Amino acid sequence: MDQIKIGKFIAKCRKNVNLTQMQLAEKLGITDRAVSKWERGKAMPDSSIMRELCDVLKITVNDLLSGEEV
């Protein structure tokens, strides 16, 4: 898994659904700092919120883990 590629993909998808990092974080019950870490490739979303993250971003878990729409 390429964390930087995944992070850029998360950022792109978040912008596509017109959410700020803070808005996405609020929907998921996490901090905007966590979202920032994902988008910079410094961390990955926790598996416990991946499904909800994908639902909000309108992508699949496979898309998320590959860093692109498959």
Short mmCIF file of C-alpha atoms in Angstrom, two decimals:
data_model
loop_
_atom_site.label_atom_id
_atom_site.label_comp_id
_atom_site.label_asym_id
_atom_site.label_seq_id
_atom_site.Cartn_x
_atom_site.Cartn_y
_atom_site.Cartn_z
CA MET A 1 0.00 0.00 0.00
CA ASP A 2 1.26 3.43 -0.96
CA GLN A 3 0.17 5.69 1.91
CA ILE A 4 1.00 8.90 0.05
CA LYS A 5 -1.04 7.84 -2.98
CA ILE A 6 -3.93 6.83 -0.71
CA GLY A 7 -3.67 10.14 1.15
CA LYS A 8 -3.86 12.15 -2.06
CA PHE A 9 -6.84 10.05 -3.15
CA ILE A 10 -8.64 10.69 0.17
CA ALA A 11 -8.03 14.44 -0.25
CA LYS A 12 -9.32 14.38 -3.83
CA CYS A 13 -12.45 12.43 -2.89
CA ARG A 14 -13.11 14.69 0.10
CA LYS A 15 -12.96 17.75 -2.16
CA ASN A 16 -15.22 16.02 -4.71
CA VAL A 17 -17.97 15.75 -2.08
CA ASN A 18 -17.35 19.38 -0.99
CA LEU A 19 -16.19 18.67 2.56
CA THR A 20 -13.46 20.35 4.57
CA GLN A 21 -11.13 18.25 6.70
CA MET A 22 -13.06 19.47 9.75
CA GLN A 23 -16.44 18.50 8.26
CA LEU A 24 -15.18 15.03 7.33
CA ALA A 25 -13.71 14.59 10.80
CA GLU A 26 -17.01 15.59 12.44
CA LYS A 27 -18.95 13.07 10.34
CA LEU A 28 -16.56 10.31 11.43
CA GLY A 29 -16.23 11.37 15.07
CA ILE A 30 -12.48 11.97 14.82
CA THR A 31 -10.16 14.99 14.79
CA ASP A 32 -9.31 17.06 11.74
CA ARG A 33 -5.66 16.37 12.61
CA ALA A 34 -6.27 12.67 11.91
CA VAL A 35 -7.72 13.52 8.48
CA SER A 36 -4.70 15.74 7.80
CA LYS A 37 -2.33 12.87 8.68
CA TRP A 38 -4.14 10.56 6.26
CA GLU A 39 -4.01 13.11 3.45
CA ARG A 40 -0.28 13.68 3.97
CA GLY A 41 0.40 9.95 3.96
CA LYS A 42 1.56 9.96 7.59
CA ALA A 43 -1.16 7.58 8.80
CA MET A 44 -3.94 5.34 7.54
CA PRO A 45 -7.61 5.42 8.57
CA ASP A 46 -8.43 2.95 11.31
CA SER A 47 -10.12 -0.18 10.01
CA SER A 48 -13.08 0.47 12.33
CA ILE A 49 -14.07 3.60 10.38
CA MET A 50 -13.02 2.63 6.84
CA ARG A 51 -16.53 1.57 5.78
CA GLU A 52 -18.07 4.82 7.07
CA LEU A 53 -15.27 6.87 5.47
CA CYS A 54 -15.88 5.18 2.13
CA ASP A 55 -19.63 5.80 2.40
CA VAL A 56 -19.05 9.52 3.04
CA LEU A 57 -16.54 9.79 0.19
CA LYS A 58 -18.73 7.69 -2.15
CA ILE A 59 -15.98 5.17 -2.89
CA THR A 60 -15.40 1.49 -2.14
CA VAL A 61 -12.92 0.04 0.34
CA ASN A 62 -11.00 -1.38 -2.64
CA ASP A 63 -10.77 2.12 -4.12
CA LEU A 64 -9.51 3.44 -0.81
CA LEU A 65 -6.85 0.77 -0.33
CA SER A 66 -5.58 1.07 -3.90
CA GLY A 67 -5.56 4.88 -3.86
CA GLU A 68 -7.64 5.11 -7.03
CA GLU A 69 -11.02 4.16 -8.39
CA VAL A 70 -10.89 0.56 -9.57
#
